[in-house]
């Protein structure tokens, strides 16, 4: 069953913050976040493993609440380059099982 | 920087024809995946491959599809008797232990 992402779309002005949520009805082993620009391949942002950790990558960070089976991606002081569609991919068991992706959150950053 | 490469970048084929999509994963990776993305929709898992055999496959991956690793480097997806609804972007991905790296994709158009 695919994870549910919210919101579906966000329009921000450069410098504003955004939070993208991903929730699953199944117990998760890991959550992967990707960003995809139009016509390009998804680009890996970060992975969070069960254990309730939080990770950061420049001004983009994420948290994983294992009990709630939720992950949130935080984008602070957004830049124009952050525009794209953000997908969370969830993994419930073995790495070899592949990722189940949500429908994506479209993020548009305006100058 | 090592990357996953896919060929061709775009293929147009007539309905009913067979196509083979090719991928060269990152050389020291052990897990290989095929994903599909219909235009404007989410990325969907098709199949994963580990230790020279299929590890997991989704409901989409029916008898019409097959994967092979014909030599030590290539990883192929064959689609037999293509249908109009097979038109999509097909992404190959590979991983070593955590994150999966995606190729740039092959856009398949069935006419």
PDB file of C-alpha atoms in Angstrom:
ATOM      1  CA  UNK A   1       0.000   0.000   0.000  1.00  0.00           C
ATOM      2  CA  UNK A   2       1.405   3.333  -1.052  1.00  0.00           C
ATOM      3  CA  UNK A   3       2.315   6.019   1.472  1.00  0.00           C
ATOM      4  CA  UNK A   4       0.185   9.144   1.600  1.00  0.00           C
ATOM      5  CA  UNK A   5       1.885  12.465   1.015  1.00  0.00           C
ATOM      6  CA  UNK A   6       0.603  15.869   1.953  1.00  0.00           C
ATOM      7  CA  UNK A   7       0.183  18.497   0.782  1.00  0.00           C
ATOM      8  CA  UNK A   8      -0.296  17.730  -2.910  1.00  0.00           C
ATOM      9  CA  UNK A   9       1.251  21.031  -3.935  1.00  0.00           C
ATOM     10  CA  UNK A  10       2.912  24.027  -2.343  1.00  0.00           C
ATOM     11  CA  UNK A  11       3.775  27.417  -3.799  1.00  0.00           C
ATOM     12  CA  UNK A  12       6.329  29.422  -1.861  1.00  0.00           C
ATOM     13  CA  UNK A  13       8.297  32.580  -2.249  1.00  0.00           C
ATOM     14  CA  UNK A  14      12.055  32.237  -2.134  1.00  0.00           C
ATOM     15  CA  UNK A  15      13.224  32.165   1.477  1.00  0.00           C
ATOM     16  CA  UNK A  16      10.048  30.661   2.905  1.00  0.00           C
ATOM     17  CA  UNK A  17       9.868  27.303   4.675  1.00  0.00           C
ATOM     18  CA  UNK A  18       7.909  24.188   3.772  1.00  0.00           C
ATOM     19  CA  UNK A  19       7.049  20.879   5.371  1.00  0.00           C
ATOM     20  CA  UNK A  20       6.094  17.813   3.370  1.00  0.00           C
ATOM     21  CA  UNK A  21       4.570  14.852   5.162  1.00  0.00           C
ATOM     22  CA  UNK A  22       4.542  11.160   4.373  1.00  0.00           C
ATOM     23  CA  UNK A  23       2.525   8.590   6.284  1.00  0.00           C
ATOM     24  CA  UNK A  24       2.011   4.885   5.967  1.00  0.00           C
ATOM     25  CA  UNK A  25      -0.507   2.411   7.308  1.00  0.00           C
ATOM     26  CA  UNK A  26       2.168  -0.273   7.464  1.00  0.00           C
ATOM     27  CA  UNK A  27       5.140  -0.602   9.770  1.00  0.00           C
ATOM     28  CA  UNK A  28       8.144   0.937   8.075  1.00  0.00           C
ATOM     29  CA  UNK A  29      11.758  -0.074   8.032  1.00  0.00           C
ATOM     30  CA  UNK A  30      12.938   3.024   6.224  1.00  0.00           C
ATOM     31  CA  UNK A  31      11.796   6.141   4.423  1.00  0.00           C
ATOM     32  CA  UNK A  32      13.600   7.548   1.403  1.00  0.00           C
ATOM     33  CA  UNK A  33      13.121  11.064   0.079  1.00  0.00           C
ATOM     34  CA  UNK A  34      13.684  11.982  -3.556  1.00  0.00           C
ATOM     35  CA  UNK A  35      13.280  15.145  -5.582  1.00  0.00           C
ATOM     36  CA  UNK A  36      12.360  14.987  -9.244  1.00  0.00           C
ATOM     37  CA  UNK A  37      12.523  17.893 -11.644  1.00  0.00           C
ATOM     38  CA  UNK A  38      10.370  17.856 -14.735  1.00  0.00           C
ATOM     39  CA  UNK A  39      11.682  15.442 -17.327  1.00  0.00           C
ATOM     40  CA  UNK A  40      14.493  14.193 -15.122  1.00  0.00           C
ATOM     41  CA  UNK A  41      15.147  11.179 -12.926  1.00  0.00           C
ATOM     42  CA  UNK A  42      14.396  11.211  -9.202  1.00  0.00           C
ATOM     43  CA  UNK A  43      17.410  12.356  -7.221  1.00  0.00           C
ATOM     44  CA  UNK A  44      18.096  10.848  -3.823  1.00  0.00           C
ATOM     45  CA  UNK A  45      17.942  13.313  -0.927  1.00  0.00           C
ATOM     46  CA  UNK A  46      18.169  11.194   2.201  1.00  0.00           C
ATOM     47  CA  UNK A  47      17.203   7.975   3.886  1.00  0.00           C
ATOM     48  CA  UNK A  48      15.843   7.547   7.386  1.00  0.00           C
ATOM     49  CA  UNK A  49      15.968   4.178   9.076  1.00  0.00           C
ATOM     50  CA  UNK A  50      13.663   3.041  11.843  1.00  0.00           C
ATOM     51  CA  UNK A  51      14.789   4.382  15.168  1.00  0.00           C
ATOM     52  CA  UNK A  52      13.140   7.789  15.002  1.00  0.00           C
ATOM     53  CA  UNK A  53      16.117   9.682  13.686  1.00  0.00           C
ATOM     54  CA  UNK A  54      16.372  13.074  12.141  1.00  0.00           C
ATOM     55  CA  UNK A  55      18.736  13.912   9.354  1.00  0.00           C
ATOM     56  CA  UNK A  56      19.907  17.072   7.714  1.00  0.00           C
ATOM     57  CA  UNK A  57      21.281  17.962   4.330  1.00  0.00           C
ATOM     58  CA  UNK A  58      22.144  21.654   3.949  1.00  0.00           C
ATOM     59  CA  UNK A  59      18.803  23.393   4.497  1.00  0.00           C
ATOM     60  CA  UNK A  60      16.811  20.256   3.912  1.00  0.00           C
ATOM     61  CA  UNK A  61      16.198  17.918   6.819  1.00  0.00           C
ATOM     62  CA  UNK A  62      13.808  15.130   7.668  1.00  0.00           C
ATOM     63  CA  UNK A  63      12.447  13.243  10.618  1.00  0.00           C
ATOM     64  CA  UNK A  64      11.031   9.757  10.989  1.00  0.00           C
ATOM     65  CA  UNK A  65       8.536   8.867  13.674  1.00  0.00           C
ATOM     66  CA  UNK A  66       8.555   5.095  13.702  1.00  0.00           C
ATOM     67  CA  UNK A  67       5.622   4.778  16.091  1.00  0.00           C
ATOM     68  CA  UNK A  68       3.374   6.925  13.957  1.00  0.00           C
ATOM     69  CA  UNK A  69       4.855   5.562  10.740  1.00  0.00           C
ATOM     70  CA  UNK A  70       5.333   9.077   9.518  1.00  0.00           C
ATOM     71  CA  UNK A  71       8.143  11.073   8.041  1.00  0.00           C
ATOM     72  CA  UNK A  72       8.392  14.791   7.419  1.00  0.00           C
ATOM     73  CA  UNK A  73      10.715  16.654   5.080  1.00  0.00           C
ATOM     74  CA  UNK A  74      11.636  20.179   6.124  1.00  0.00           C
ATOM     75  CA  UNK A  75      12.848  22.760   3.640  1.00  0.00           C
ATOM     76  CA  UNK A  76      14.059  25.967   5.238  1.00  0.00           C
ATOM     77  CA  UNK A  77      14.825  29.259   3.543  1.00  0.00           C
ATOM     78  CA  UNK A  78      13.810  27.719   0.230  1.00  0.00           C
ATOM     79  CA  UNK A  79      15.800  28.431  -2.901  1.00  0.00           C
ATOM     80  CA  UNK A  80      14.616  28.479  -6.496  1.00  0.00           C
ATOM     81  CA  UNK A  81      16.515  25.237  -7.082  1.00  0.00           C
ATOM     82  CA  UNK A  82      14.270  23.444  -4.600  1.00  0.00           C
ATOM     83  CA  UNK A  83      11.387  23.486  -7.067  1.00  0.00           C
ATOM     84  CA  UNK A  84      10.293  20.053  -8.167  1.00  0.00           C
ATOM     85  CA  UNK A  85       8.202  17.115  -7.097  1.00  0.00           C
ATOM     86  CA  UNK A  86       9.159  15.462  -3.843  1.00  0.00           C
ATOM     87  CA  UNK A  87       8.476  11.779  -3.417  1.00  0.00           C
ATOM     88  CA  UNK A  88       8.750   9.691  -0.307  1.00  0.00           C
ATOM     89  CA  UNK A  89       9.533   6.038  -0.857  1.00  0.00           C
ATOM     90  CA  UNK A  90       8.905   3.549   1.886  1.00  0.00           C
ATOM     91  CA  UNK A  91      10.469   0.209   2.623  1.00  0.00           C
ATOM     92  CA  UNK A  92       8.722  -2.268   4.877  1.00  0.00           C
ATOM     93  CA  UNK A  93      11.094  -5.172   4.770  1.00  0.00           C
ATOM     94  CA  UNK A  94      14.074  -6.240   2.771  1.00  0.00           C
ATOM     95  CA  UNK A  95      16.073  -3.782   0.711  1.00  0.00           C
ATOM     96  CA  UNK A  96      15.560  -6.027  -2.275  1.00  0.00           C
ATOM     97  CA  UNK A  97      11.818  -5.454  -2.147  1.00  0.00           C
ATOM     98  CA  UNK A  98      12.142  -2.017  -3.692  1.00  0.00           C
ATOM     99  CA  UNK A  99      10.450   1.204  -2.702  1.00  0.00           C
ATOM    100  CA  UNK A 100       6.777   2.085  -2.702  1.00  0.00           C
ATOM    101  CA  UNK A 101       6.426   5.737  -3.620  1.00  0.00           C
ATOM    102  CA  UNK A 102       3.772   8.237  -2.676  1.00  0.00           C
ATOM    103  CA  UNK A 103       2.041  10.356  -5.301  1.00  0.00           C
ATOM    104  CA  UNK A 104       4.429  13.215  -4.750  1.00  0.00           C
ATOM    105  CA  UNK A 105       4.249  16.805  -3.569  1.00  0.00           C
ATOM    106  CA  UNK A 106       4.744  19.514  -6.164  1.00  0.00           C
ATOM    107  CA  UNK A 107       6.830  22.366  -4.814  1.00  0.00           C
ATOM    108  CA  UNK A 108       7.041  25.636  -6.722  1.00  0.00           C
ATOM    109  CA  UNK A 109       9.400  28.325  -5.502  1.00  0.00           C
ATOM    110  CA  UNK A 110       8.785  31.790  -6.861  1.00  0.00           C
ATOM    111  CA  UNK A 111      11.311  34.635  -6.777  1.00  0.00           C
TER     112      UNK A 111
ATOM    113  CA  UNK B   1      30.962  10.324 -10.132  1.00  0.00           C
ATOM    114  CA  UNK B   2      29.555   6.889 -10.966  1.00  0.00           C
ATOM    115  CA  UNK B   3      26.057   6.888 -12.384  1.00  0.00           C
ATOM    116  CA  UNK B   4      23.382   4.571 -13.691  1.00  0.00           C
ATOM    117  CA  UNK B   5      23.090   4.821 -17.459  1.00  0.00           C
ATOM    118  CA  UNK B   6      20.090   3.844 -19.534  1.00  0.00           C
ATOM    119  CA  UNK B   7      19.631   3.406 -23.254  1.00  0.00           C
ATOM    120  CA  UNK B   8      17.879   4.447 -25.334  1.00  0.00           C
ATOM    121  CA  UNK B   9      16.688   7.733 -23.906  1.00  0.00           C
ATOM    122  CA  UNK B  10      13.521   7.588 -25.982  1.00  0.00           C
ATOM    123  CA  UNK B  11      11.938   4.740 -27.909  1.00  0.00           C
ATOM    124  CA  UNK B  12       8.822   4.760 -30.034  1.00  0.00           C
ATOM    125  CA  UNK B  13       7.353   1.375 -30.876  1.00  0.00           C
ATOM    126  CA  UNK B  14       4.228   0.012 -32.491  1.00  0.00           C
ATOM    127  CA  UNK B  15       1.654  -1.739 -30.376  1.00  0.00           C
ATOM    128  CA  UNK B  16       2.364  -5.445 -30.233  1.00  0.00           C
ATOM    129  CA  UNK B  17       6.092  -5.119 -30.741  1.00  0.00           C
ATOM    130  CA  UNK B  18       8.716  -6.199 -28.248  1.00  0.00           C
ATOM    131  CA  UNK B  19      11.121  -3.716 -26.680  1.00  0.00           C
ATOM    132  CA  UNK B  20      14.270  -4.147 -24.645  1.00  0.00           C
ATOM    133  CA  UNK B  21      15.338  -1.384 -22.323  1.00  0.00           C
ATOM    134  CA  UNK B  22      18.938  -1.414 -21.230  1.00  0.00           C
ATOM    135  CA  UNK B  23      20.620  -0.282 -18.060  1.00  0.00           C
ATOM    136  CA  UNK B  24      24.178  -0.244 -16.806  1.00  0.00           C
ATOM    137  CA  UNK B  25      24.052  -0.061 -13.006  1.00  0.00           C
ATOM    138  CA  UNK B  26      26.819   1.374 -10.861  1.00  0.00           C
ATOM    139  CA  UNK B  27      29.555  -1.232 -10.918  1.00  0.00           C
ATOM    140  CA  UNK B  28      29.832  -2.286  -7.268  1.00  0.00           C
ATOM    141  CA  UNK B  29      26.094  -2.256  -6.592  1.00  0.00           C
ATOM    142  CA  UNK B  30      24.307  -5.486  -5.788  1.00  0.00           C
ATOM    143  CA  UNK B  31      20.623  -4.564  -5.993  1.00  0.00           C
ATOM    144  CA  UNK B  32      18.942  -3.557  -9.219  1.00  0.00           C
ATOM    145  CA  UNK B  33      15.469  -2.250  -9.787  1.00  0.00           C
ATOM    146  CA  UNK B  34      13.103  -1.220 -12.539  1.00  0.00           C
ATOM    147  CA  UNK B  35      10.475   1.433 -11.906  1.00  0.00           C
ATOM    148  CA  UNK B  36       7.852   2.944 -14.173  1.00  0.00           C
ATOM    149  CA  UNK B  37       6.395   6.425 -14.179  1.00  0.00           C
ATOM    150  CA  UNK B  38       3.390   7.209 -16.326  1.00  0.00           C
ATOM    151  CA  UNK B  39       3.390  10.865 -17.332  1.00  0.00           C
ATOM    152  CA  UNK B  40       2.346  13.068 -14.437  1.00  0.00           C
ATOM    153  CA  UNK B  41       1.977  10.185 -12.015  1.00  0.00           C
ATOM    154  CA  UNK B  42       4.023   8.629  -9.260  1.00  0.00           C
ATOM    155  CA  UNK B  43       6.971   6.328  -9.622  1.00  0.00           C
ATOM    156  CA  UNK B  44       5.838   2.687  -9.486  1.00  0.00           C
ATOM    157  CA  UNK B  45       7.989  -0.280  -8.511  1.00  0.00           C
ATOM    158  CA  UNK B  46       8.158  -3.047 -11.101  1.00  0.00           C
ATOM    159  CA  UNK B  47      10.830  -5.521 -10.070  1.00  0.00           C
ATOM    160  CA  UNK B  48      13.989  -5.946  -8.065  1.00  0.00           C
ATOM    161  CA  UNK B  49      16.924  -8.182  -8.858  1.00  0.00           C
ATOM    162  CA  UNK B  50      19.558  -9.510  -6.488  1.00  0.00           C
ATOM    163  CA  UNK B  51      22.097 -12.277  -6.730  1.00  0.00           C
ATOM    164  CA  UNK B  52      21.222 -12.898 -10.355  1.00  0.00           C
ATOM    165  CA  UNK B  53      17.565 -13.533  -9.787  1.00  0.00           C
ATOM    166  CA  UNK B  54      14.314 -11.690  -9.273  1.00  0.00           C
ATOM    167  CA  UNK B  55      13.899 -10.802  -5.636  1.00  0.00           C
ATOM    168  CA  UNK B  56      10.523  -9.121  -5.694  1.00  0.00           C
ATOM    169  CA  UNK B  57       8.002  -8.046  -8.291  1.00  0.00           C
ATOM    170  CA  UNK B  58       4.875  -5.954  -8.255  1.00  0.00           C
ATOM    171  CA  UNK B  59       1.443  -6.717  -9.680  1.00  0.00           C
ATOM    172  CA  UNK B  60       2.381  -4.657 -12.721  1.00  0.00           C
ATOM    173  CA  UNK B  61       5.206  -7.041 -13.542  1.00  0.00           C
ATOM    174  CA  UNK B  62       3.201  -9.772 -15.223  1.00  0.00           C
ATOM    175  CA  UNK B  63       4.179 -12.327 -17.870  1.00  0.00           C
ATOM    176  CA  UNK B  64       4.565  -9.543 -20.388  1.00  0.00           C
ATOM    177  CA  UNK B  65       7.727  -8.410 -18.611  1.00  0.00           C
ATOM    178  CA  UNK B  66      11.057 -10.089 -18.015  1.00  0.00           C
ATOM    179  CA  UNK B  67      14.454  -9.008 -16.731  1.00  0.00           C
ATOM    180  CA  UNK B  68      17.893 -10.329 -17.431  1.00  0.00           C
ATOM    181  CA  UNK B  69      21.453  -9.655 -16.541  1.00  0.00           C
ATOM    182  CA  UNK B  70      23.041 -11.046 -19.696  1.00  0.00           C
ATOM    183  CA  UNK B  71      26.590 -10.138 -18.678  1.00  0.00           C
ATOM    184  CA  UNK B  72      28.373  -8.613 -15.714  1.00  0.00           C
ATOM    185  CA  UNK B  73      27.320  -5.070 -16.462  1.00  0.00           C
ATOM    186  CA  UNK B  74      24.008  -4.819 -18.296  1.00  0.00           C
ATOM    187  CA  UNK B  75      20.563  -5.176 -16.759  1.00  0.00           C
ATOM    188  CA  UNK B  76      17.673  -5.351 -19.215  1.00  0.00           C
ATOM    189  CA  UNK B  77      13.906  -5.067 -19.104  1.00  0.00           C
ATOM    190  CA  UNK B  78      12.024  -6.776 -21.903  1.00  0.00           C
ATOM    191  CA  UNK B  79       8.424  -5.916 -22.633  1.00  0.00           C
ATOM    192  CA  UNK B  80       6.692  -8.342 -24.969  1.00  0.00           C
ATOM    193  CA  UNK B  81       3.730  -7.414 -27.097  1.00  0.00           C
ATOM    194  CA  UNK B  82       3.592  -3.791 -25.990  1.00  0.00           C
ATOM    195  CA  UNK B  83       0.281  -2.079 -25.296  1.00  0.00           C
ATOM    196  CA  UNK B  84      -0.637   1.570 -25.463  1.00  0.00           C
ATOM    197  CA  UNK B  85      -0.791   1.730 -21.673  1.00  0.00           C
ATOM    198  CA  UNK B  86       2.861   0.646 -21.455  1.00  0.00           C
ATOM    199  CA  UNK B  87       3.794   4.153 -22.550  1.00  0.00           C
ATOM    200  CA  UNK B  88       5.747   5.610 -19.658  1.00  0.00           C
ATOM    201  CA  UNK B  89       9.145   6.594 -18.401  1.00  0.00           C
ATOM    202  CA  UNK B  90      11.070   3.528 -17.260  1.00  0.00           C
ATOM    203  CA  UNK B  91      13.743   4.071 -14.653  1.00  0.00           C
ATOM    204  CA  UNK B  92      16.473   1.681 -13.702  1.00  0.00           C
ATOM    205  CA  UNK B  93      18.020   2.056 -10.252  1.00  0.00           C
ATOM    206  CA  UNK B  94      20.796   0.358  -8.359  1.00  0.00           C
ATOM    207  CA  UNK B  95      21.946   0.378  -4.778  1.00  0.00           C
ATOM    208  CA  UNK B  96      24.673  -1.065  -2.602  1.00  0.00           C
ATOM    209  CA  UNK B  97      23.274  -0.980   0.895  1.00  0.00           C
ATOM    210  CA  UNK B  98      21.057   2.026   1.419  1.00  0.00           C
ATOM    211  CA  UNK B  99      20.110   4.649  -1.120  1.00  0.00           C
ATOM    212  CA  UNK B 100      19.076   3.798  -4.658  1.00  0.00           C
ATOM    213  CA  UNK B 101      20.488   5.799  -7.540  1.00  0.00           C
ATOM    214  CA  UNK B 102      18.271   6.283 -10.559  1.00  0.00           C
ATOM    215  CA  UNK B 103      19.229   6.427 -14.199  1.00  0.00           C
ATOM    216  CA  UNK B 104      17.896   9.187 -16.428  1.00  0.00           C
ATOM    217  CA  UNK B 105      15.187   6.902 -17.731  1.00  0.00           C
ATOM    218  CA  UNK B 106      13.926   5.635 -21.047  1.00  0.00           C
ATOM    219  CA  UNK B 107      10.785   7.250 -22.360  1.00  0.00           C
ATOM    220  CA  UNK B 108       8.769   4.534 -24.071  1.00  0.00           C
ATOM    221  CA  UNK B 109       6.000   5.617 -26.406  1.00  0.00           C
ATOM    222  CA  UNK B 110       3.728   2.916 -27.792  1.00  0.00           C
ATOM    223  CA  UNK B 111       1.715   3.974 -30.818  1.00  0.00           C
TER     224      UNK B 111
END
